[in-house]
PDB file of C-alpha atoms and ligand atoms in Angstrom:
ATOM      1  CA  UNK A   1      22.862 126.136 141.148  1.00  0.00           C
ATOM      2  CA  UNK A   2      24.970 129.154 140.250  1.00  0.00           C
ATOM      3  CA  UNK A   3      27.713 130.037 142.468  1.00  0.00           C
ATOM      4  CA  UNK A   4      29.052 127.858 145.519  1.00  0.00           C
ATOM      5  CA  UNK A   5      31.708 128.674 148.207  1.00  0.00           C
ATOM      6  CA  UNK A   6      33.881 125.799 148.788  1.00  0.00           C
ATOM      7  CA  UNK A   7      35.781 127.417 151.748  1.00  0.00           C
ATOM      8  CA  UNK A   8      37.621 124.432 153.510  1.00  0.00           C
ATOM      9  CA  UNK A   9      35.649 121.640 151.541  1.00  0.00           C
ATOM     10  CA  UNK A  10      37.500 122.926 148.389  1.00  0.00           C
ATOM     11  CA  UNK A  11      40.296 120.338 149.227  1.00  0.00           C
ATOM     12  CA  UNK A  12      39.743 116.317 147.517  1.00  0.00           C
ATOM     13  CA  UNK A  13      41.475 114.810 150.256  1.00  0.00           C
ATOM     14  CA  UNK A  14      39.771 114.206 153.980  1.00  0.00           C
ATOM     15  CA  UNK A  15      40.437 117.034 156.877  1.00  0.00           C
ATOM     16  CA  UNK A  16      41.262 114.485 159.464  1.00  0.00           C
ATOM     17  CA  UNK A  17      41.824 110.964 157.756  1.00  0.00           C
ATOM     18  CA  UNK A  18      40.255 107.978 159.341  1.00  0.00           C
ATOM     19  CA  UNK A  19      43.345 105.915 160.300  1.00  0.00           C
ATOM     20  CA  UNK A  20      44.212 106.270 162.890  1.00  0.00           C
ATOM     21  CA  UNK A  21      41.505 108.403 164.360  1.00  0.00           C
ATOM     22  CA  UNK A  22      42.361 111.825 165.963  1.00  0.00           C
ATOM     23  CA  UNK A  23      39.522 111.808 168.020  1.00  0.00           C
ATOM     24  CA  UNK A  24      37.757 109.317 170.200  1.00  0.00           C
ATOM     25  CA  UNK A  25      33.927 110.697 169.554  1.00  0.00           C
ATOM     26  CA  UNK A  26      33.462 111.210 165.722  1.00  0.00           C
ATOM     27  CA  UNK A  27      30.600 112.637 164.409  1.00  0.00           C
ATOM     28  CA  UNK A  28      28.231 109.287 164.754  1.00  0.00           C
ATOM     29  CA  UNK A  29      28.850 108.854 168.158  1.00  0.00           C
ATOM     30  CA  UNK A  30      26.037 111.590 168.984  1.00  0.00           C
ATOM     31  CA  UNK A  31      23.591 109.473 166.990  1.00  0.00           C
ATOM     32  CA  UNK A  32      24.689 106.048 169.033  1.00  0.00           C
ATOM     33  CA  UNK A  33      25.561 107.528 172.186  1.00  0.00           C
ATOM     34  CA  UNK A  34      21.447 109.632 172.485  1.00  0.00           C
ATOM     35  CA  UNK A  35      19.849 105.875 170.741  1.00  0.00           C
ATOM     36  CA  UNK A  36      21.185 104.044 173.718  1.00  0.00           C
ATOM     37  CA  UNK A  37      20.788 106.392 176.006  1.00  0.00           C
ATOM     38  CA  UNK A  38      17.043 107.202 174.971  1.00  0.00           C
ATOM     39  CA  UNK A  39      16.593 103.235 175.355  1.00  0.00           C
ATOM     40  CA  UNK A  40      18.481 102.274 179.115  1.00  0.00           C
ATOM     41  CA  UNK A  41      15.546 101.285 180.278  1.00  0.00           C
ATOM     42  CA  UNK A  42      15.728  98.446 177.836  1.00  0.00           C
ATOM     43  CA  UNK A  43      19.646  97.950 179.477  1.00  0.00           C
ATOM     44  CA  UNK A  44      19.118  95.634 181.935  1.00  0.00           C
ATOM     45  CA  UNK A  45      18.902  92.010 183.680  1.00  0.00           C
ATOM     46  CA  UNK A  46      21.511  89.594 181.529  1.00  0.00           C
ATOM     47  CA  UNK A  47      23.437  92.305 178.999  1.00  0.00           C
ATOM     48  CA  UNK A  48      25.692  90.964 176.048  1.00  0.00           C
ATOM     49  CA  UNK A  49      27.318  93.738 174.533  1.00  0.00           C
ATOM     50  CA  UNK A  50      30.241  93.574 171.975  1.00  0.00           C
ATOM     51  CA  UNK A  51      33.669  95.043 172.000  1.00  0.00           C
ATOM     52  CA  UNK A  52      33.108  96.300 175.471  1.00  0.00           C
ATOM     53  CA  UNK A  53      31.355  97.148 178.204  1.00  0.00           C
ATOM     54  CA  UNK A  54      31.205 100.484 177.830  1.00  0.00           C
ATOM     55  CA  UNK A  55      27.385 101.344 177.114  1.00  0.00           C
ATOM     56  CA  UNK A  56      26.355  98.436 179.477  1.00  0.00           C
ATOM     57  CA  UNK A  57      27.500 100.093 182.703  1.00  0.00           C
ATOM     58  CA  UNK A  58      27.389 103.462 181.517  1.00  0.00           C
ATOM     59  CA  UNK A  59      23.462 103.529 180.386  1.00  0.00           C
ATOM     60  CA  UNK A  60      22.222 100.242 182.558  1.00  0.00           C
ATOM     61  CA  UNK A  61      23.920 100.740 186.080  1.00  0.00           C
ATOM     62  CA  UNK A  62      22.511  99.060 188.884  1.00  0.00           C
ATOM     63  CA  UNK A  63      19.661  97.600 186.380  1.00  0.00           C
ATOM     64  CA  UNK A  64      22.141  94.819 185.121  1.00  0.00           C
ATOM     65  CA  UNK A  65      22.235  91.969 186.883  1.00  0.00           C
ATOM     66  CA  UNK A  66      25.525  90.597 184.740  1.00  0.00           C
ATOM     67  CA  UNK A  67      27.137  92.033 181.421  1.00  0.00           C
ATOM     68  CA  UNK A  68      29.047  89.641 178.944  1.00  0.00           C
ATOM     69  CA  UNK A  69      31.060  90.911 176.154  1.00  0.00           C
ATOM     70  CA  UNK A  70      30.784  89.285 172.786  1.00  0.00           C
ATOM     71  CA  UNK A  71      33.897  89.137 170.004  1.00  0.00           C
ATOM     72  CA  UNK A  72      34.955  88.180 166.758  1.00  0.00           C
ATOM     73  CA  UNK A  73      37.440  85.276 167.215  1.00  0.00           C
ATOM     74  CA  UNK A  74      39.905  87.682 165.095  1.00  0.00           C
ATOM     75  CA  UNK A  75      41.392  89.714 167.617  1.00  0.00           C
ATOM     76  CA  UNK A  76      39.856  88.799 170.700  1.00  0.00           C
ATOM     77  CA  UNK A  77      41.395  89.246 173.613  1.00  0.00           C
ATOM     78  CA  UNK A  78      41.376  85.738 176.715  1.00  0.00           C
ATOM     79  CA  UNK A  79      39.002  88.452 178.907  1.00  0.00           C
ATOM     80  CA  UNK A  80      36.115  88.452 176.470  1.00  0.00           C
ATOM     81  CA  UNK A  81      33.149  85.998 177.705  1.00  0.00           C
ATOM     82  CA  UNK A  82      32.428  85.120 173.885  1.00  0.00           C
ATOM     83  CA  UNK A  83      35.008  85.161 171.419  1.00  0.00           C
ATOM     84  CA  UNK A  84      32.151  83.826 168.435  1.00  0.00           C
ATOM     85  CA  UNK A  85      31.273  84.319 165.033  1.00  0.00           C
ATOM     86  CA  UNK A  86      27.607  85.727 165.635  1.00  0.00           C
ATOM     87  CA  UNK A  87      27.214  83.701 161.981  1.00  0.00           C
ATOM     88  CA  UNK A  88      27.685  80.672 163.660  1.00  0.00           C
ATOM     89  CA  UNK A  89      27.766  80.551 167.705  1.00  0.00           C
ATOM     90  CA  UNK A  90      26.998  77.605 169.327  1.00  0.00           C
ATOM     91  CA  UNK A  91      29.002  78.727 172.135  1.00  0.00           C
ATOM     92  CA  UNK A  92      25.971  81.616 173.247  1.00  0.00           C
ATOM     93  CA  UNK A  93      23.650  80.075 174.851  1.00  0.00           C
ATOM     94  CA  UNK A  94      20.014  80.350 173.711  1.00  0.00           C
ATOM     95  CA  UNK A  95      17.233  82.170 175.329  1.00  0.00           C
ATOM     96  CA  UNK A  96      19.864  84.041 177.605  1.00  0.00           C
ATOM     97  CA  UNK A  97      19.728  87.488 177.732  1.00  0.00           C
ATOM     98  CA  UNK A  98      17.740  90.056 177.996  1.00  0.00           C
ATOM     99  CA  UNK A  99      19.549  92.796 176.091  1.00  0.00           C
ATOM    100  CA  UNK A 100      22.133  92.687 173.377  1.00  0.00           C
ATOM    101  CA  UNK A 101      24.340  95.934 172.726  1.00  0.00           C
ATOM    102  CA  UNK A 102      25.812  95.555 168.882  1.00  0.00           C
ATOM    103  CA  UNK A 103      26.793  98.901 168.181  1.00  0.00           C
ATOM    104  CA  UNK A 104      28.577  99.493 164.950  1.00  0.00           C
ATOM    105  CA  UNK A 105      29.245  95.320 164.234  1.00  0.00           C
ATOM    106  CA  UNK A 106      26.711  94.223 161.111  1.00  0.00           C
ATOM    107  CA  UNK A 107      29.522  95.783 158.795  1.00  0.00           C
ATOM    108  CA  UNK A 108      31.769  93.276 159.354  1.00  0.00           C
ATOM    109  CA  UNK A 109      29.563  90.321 159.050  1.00  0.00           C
ATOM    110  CA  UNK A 110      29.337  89.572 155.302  1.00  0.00           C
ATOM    111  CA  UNK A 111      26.105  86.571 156.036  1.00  0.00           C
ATOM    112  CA  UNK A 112      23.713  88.951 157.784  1.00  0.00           C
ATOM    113  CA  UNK A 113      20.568  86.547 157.767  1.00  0.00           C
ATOM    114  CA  UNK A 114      22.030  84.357 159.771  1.00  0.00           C
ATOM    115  CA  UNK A 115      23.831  86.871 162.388  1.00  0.00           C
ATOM    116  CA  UNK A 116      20.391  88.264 163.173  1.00  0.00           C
ATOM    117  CA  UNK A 117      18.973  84.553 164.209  1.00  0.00           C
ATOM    118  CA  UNK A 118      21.695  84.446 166.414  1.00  0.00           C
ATOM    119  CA  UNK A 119      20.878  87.720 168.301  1.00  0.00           C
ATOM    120  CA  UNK A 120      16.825  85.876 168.151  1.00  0.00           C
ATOM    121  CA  UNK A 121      18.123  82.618 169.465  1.00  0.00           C
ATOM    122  CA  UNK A 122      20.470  84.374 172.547  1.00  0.00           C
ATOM    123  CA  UNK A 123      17.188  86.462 173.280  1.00  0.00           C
ATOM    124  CA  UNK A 124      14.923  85.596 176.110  1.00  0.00           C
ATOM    125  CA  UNK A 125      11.821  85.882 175.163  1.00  0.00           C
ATOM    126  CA  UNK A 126      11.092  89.578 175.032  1.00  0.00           C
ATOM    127  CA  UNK A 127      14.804  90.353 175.406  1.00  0.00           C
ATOM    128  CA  UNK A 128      15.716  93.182 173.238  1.00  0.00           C
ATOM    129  CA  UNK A 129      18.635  93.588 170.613  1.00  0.00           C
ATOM    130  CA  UNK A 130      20.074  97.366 170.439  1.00  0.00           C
ATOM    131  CA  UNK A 131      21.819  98.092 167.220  1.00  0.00           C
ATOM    132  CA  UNK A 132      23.535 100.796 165.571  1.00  0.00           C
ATOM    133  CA  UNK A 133      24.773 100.486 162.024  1.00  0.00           C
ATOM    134  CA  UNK A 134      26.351 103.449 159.392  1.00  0.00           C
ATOM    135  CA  UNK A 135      24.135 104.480 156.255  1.00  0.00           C
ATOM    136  CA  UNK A 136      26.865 106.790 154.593  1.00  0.00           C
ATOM    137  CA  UNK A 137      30.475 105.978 155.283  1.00  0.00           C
ATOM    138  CA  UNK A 138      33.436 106.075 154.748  1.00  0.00           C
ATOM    139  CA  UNK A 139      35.681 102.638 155.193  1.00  0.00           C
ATOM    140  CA  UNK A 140      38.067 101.718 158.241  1.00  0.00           C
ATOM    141  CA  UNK A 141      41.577 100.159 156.806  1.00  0.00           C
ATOM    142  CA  UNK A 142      42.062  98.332 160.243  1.00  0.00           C
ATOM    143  CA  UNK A 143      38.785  97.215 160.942  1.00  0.00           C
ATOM    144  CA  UNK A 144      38.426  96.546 157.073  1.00  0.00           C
ATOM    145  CA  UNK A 145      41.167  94.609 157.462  1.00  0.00           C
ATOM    146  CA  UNK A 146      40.799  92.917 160.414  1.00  0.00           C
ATOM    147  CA  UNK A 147      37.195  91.459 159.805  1.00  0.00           C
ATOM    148  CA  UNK A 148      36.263  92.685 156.296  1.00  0.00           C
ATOM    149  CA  UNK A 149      33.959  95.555 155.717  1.00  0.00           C
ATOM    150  CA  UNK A 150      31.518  94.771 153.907  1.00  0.00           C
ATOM    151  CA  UNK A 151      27.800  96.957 154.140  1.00  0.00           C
ATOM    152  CA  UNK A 152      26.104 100.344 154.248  1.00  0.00           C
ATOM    153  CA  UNK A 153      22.518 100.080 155.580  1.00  0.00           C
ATOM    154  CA  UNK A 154      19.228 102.100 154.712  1.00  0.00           C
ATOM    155  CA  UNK A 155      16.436 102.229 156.701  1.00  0.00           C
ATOM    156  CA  UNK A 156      14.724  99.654 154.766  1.00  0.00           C
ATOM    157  CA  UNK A 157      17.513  96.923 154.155  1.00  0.00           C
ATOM    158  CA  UNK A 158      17.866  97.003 157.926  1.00  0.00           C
ATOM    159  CA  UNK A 159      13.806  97.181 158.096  1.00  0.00           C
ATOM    160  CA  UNK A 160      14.001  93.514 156.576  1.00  0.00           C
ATOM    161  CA  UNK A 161      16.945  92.483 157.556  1.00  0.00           C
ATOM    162  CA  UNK A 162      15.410  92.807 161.116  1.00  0.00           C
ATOM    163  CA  UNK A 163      11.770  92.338 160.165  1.00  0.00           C
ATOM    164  CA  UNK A 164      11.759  89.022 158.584  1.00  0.00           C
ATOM    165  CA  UNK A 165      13.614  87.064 161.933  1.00  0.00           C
ATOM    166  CA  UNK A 166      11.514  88.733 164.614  1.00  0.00           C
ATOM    167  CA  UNK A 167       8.275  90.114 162.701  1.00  0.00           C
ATOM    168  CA  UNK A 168       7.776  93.421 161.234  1.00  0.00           C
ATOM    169  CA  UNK A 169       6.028  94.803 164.538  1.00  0.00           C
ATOM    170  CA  UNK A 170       8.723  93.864 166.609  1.00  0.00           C
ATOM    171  CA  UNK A 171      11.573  96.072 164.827  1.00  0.00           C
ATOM    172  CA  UNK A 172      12.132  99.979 165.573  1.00  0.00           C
ATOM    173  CA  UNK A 173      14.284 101.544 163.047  1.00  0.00           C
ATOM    174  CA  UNK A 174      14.984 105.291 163.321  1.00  0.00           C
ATOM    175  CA  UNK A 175      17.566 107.379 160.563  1.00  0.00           C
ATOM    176  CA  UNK A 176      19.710 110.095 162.038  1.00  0.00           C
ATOM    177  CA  UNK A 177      22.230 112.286 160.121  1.00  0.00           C
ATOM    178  CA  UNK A 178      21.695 115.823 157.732  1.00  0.00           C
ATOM    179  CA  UNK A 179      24.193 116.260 154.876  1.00  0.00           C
ATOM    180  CA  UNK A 180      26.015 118.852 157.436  1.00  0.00           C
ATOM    181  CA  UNK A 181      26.690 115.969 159.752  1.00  0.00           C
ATOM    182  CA  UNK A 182      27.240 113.858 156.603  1.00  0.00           C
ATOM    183  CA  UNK A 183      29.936 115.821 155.223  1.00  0.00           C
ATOM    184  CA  UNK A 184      31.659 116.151 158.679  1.00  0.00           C
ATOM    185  CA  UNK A 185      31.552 112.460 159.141  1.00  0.00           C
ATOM    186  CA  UNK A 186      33.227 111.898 155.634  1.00  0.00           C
ATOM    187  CA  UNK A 187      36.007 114.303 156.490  1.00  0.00           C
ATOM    188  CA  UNK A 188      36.867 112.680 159.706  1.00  0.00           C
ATOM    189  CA  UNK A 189      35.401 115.728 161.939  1.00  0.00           C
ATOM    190  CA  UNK A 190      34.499 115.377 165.778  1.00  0.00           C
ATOM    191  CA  UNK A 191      31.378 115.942 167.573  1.00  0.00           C
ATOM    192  CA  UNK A 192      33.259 118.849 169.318  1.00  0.00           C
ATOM    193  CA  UNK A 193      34.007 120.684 165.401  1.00  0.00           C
ATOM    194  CA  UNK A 194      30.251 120.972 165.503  1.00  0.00           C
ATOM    195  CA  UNK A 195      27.297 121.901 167.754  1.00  0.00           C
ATOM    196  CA  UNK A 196      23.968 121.329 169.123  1.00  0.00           C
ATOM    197  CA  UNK A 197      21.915 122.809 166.199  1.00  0.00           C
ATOM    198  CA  UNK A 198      23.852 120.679 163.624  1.00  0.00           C
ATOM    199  CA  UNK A 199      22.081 117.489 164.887  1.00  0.00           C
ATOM    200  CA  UNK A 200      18.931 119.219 164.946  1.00  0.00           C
ATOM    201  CA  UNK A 201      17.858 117.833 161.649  1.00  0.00           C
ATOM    202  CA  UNK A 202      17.659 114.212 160.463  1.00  0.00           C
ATOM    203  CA  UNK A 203      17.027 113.887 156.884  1.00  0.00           C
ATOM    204  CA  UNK A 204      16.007 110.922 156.100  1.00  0.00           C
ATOM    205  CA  UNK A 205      17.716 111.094 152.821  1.00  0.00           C
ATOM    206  CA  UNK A 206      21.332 111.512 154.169  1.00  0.00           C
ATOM    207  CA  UNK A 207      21.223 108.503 156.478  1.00  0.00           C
ATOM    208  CA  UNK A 208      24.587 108.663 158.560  1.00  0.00           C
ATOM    209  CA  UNK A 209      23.988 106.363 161.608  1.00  0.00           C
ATOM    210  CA  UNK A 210      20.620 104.021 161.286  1.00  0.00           C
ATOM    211  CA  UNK A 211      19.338 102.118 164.595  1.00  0.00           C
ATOM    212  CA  UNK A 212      17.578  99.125 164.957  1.00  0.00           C
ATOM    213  CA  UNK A 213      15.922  98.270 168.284  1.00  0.00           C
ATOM    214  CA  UNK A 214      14.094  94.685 167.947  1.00  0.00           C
ATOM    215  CA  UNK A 215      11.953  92.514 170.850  1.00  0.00           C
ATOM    216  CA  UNK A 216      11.893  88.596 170.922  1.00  0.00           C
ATOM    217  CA  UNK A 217       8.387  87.419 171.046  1.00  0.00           C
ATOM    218  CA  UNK A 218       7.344  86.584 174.201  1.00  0.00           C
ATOM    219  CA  UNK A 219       6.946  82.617 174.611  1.00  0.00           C
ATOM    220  CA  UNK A 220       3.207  82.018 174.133  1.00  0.00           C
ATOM    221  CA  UNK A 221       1.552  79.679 176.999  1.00  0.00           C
TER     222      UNK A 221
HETATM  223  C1  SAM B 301      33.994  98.817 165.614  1.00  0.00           C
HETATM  224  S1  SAM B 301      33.738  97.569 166.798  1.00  0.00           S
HETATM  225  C2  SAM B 301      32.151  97.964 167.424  1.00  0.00           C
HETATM  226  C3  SAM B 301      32.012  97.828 168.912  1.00  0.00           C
HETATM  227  C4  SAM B 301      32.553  99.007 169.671  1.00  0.00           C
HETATM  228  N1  SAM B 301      32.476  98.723 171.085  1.00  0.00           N
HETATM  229  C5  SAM B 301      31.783 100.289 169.339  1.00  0.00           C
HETATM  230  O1  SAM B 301      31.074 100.816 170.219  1.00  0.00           O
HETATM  231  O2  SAM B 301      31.902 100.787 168.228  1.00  0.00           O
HETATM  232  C6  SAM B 301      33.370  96.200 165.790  1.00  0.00           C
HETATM  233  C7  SAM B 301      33.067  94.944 166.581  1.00  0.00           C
HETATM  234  O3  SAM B 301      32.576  93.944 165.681  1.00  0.00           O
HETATM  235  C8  SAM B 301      32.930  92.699 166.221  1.00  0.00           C
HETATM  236  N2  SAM B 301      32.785  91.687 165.150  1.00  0.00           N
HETATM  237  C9  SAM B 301      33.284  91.729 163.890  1.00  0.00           C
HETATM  238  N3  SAM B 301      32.927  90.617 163.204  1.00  0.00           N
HETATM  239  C10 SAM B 301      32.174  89.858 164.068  1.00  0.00           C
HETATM  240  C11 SAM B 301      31.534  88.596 163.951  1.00  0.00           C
HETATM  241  N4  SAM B 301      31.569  87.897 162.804  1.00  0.00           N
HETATM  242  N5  SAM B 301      30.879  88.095 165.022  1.00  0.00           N
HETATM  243  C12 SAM B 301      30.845  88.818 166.191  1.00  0.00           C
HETATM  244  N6  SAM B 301      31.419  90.036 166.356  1.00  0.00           N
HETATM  245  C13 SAM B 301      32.093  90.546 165.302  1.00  0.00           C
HETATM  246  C14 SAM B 301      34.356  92.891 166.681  1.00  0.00           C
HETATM  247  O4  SAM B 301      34.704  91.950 167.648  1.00  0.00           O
HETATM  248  C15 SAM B 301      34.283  94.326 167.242  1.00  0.00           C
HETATM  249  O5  SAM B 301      34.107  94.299 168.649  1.00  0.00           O
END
């Protein structure tokens, strides 16, 4: 390959370490941020969206008729509507809502088969689940901690994953991320240390941020 200049990625230690974050938009939160935009239309009626409900009223507005949010029992907080283990949920009630927000949660859920007949089972029928999930990554120590963090994705494990609970035609997946965006990810850059033409690429061989979009069935008469 012959001569390379390392410049600022000479150094074997991160620019910006993870914990605790300097900024509040890293690098993958272009990727999630333009996936649920791109899909609003899908944001609406009865929205369960965990951690938050950030994306809910920022991309669904007056289309959502009532958000819930959803949270691991570890470190939930009395305001959350479900404080559940999406392994096992009883608590959710079944054929509920029309949209589920999970960005950034598969991670932390070490049985993912049955996570994903959860999000079928809360789903009316043709309710949609909106999902981000990281391809290369770094780890979190507090979230890591906290719930355990436990997978990377590629567009095919999430392709199953997806595919074999609501049917292969039902599941979107799209892979976004270039080994520029890659690279900035890993060193704990921002959105802002870049710009627009960086994102111009996705490779699908440097999956950074992978995205799942997935409609129940509807019933049949
Ligand atoms: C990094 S946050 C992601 C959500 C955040 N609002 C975002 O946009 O990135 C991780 C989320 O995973 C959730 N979580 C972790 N394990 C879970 C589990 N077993 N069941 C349900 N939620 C879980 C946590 O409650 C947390 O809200």
């Amino acid at each position: 390959m012959g001569f390379v200049r390392f410049g600022s990625l000479r150094r074997i230690t991160p620019i910006a370490p993870i914990w605790p974050p300097r900024y509040k938009a890293a690098v993958d939160r272009v990727y999630i941020d333009g996936f649920l935009e791109r899909e609003a239309m899908s944001i609406q009626g009865e929205v369960l969206e965990v951690g938050g409900l950030g994306y809910t009223n920022r991309f669904g507005g007056d289309r959502v008729t009532a958000g819930s949010v959803l949270h691991s029992p570890i470190g939930a907080s009395p305001e959350v509507t479900y404080a559940a283990d999406l392994v096992d949920a009883p608590e959710i009630p079944s054929e509920h809502f029309d949209c589920v927000i999970l960005p950034q949660t598969l991670l932390f859920i070490y049985d993912l088969q049955p996570a994903v007949r959860t999000l079928h089972r809360i789903l009316r029928p043709g309710g949609v689940v909106l999902a981000t999930v990281p391809g290369i990554t770094q780890t979190v120590p507090d979230d890591k901690e906290r719930w355990g963090q436990y997978w990377s994705f590629t567009d095919q494990s999430l392709g199953r994953l997806f595919g074999d609970v609501f049917g292969p035609d039902r599941v979107t997946i799209e892979s976004h991320g270039n080994v520029k965006t890659t690279i900035a990810l890993l060193h704990g850059l921002a959105k802002e240390d870049l710009n627009a033409r960086d994102f111009a690429l996705d490779d699908p061989h440097y999956p950074l941020t992978l995205t799942v979009k997935a409609v129940r069935a509807e019933a049949t008469p």
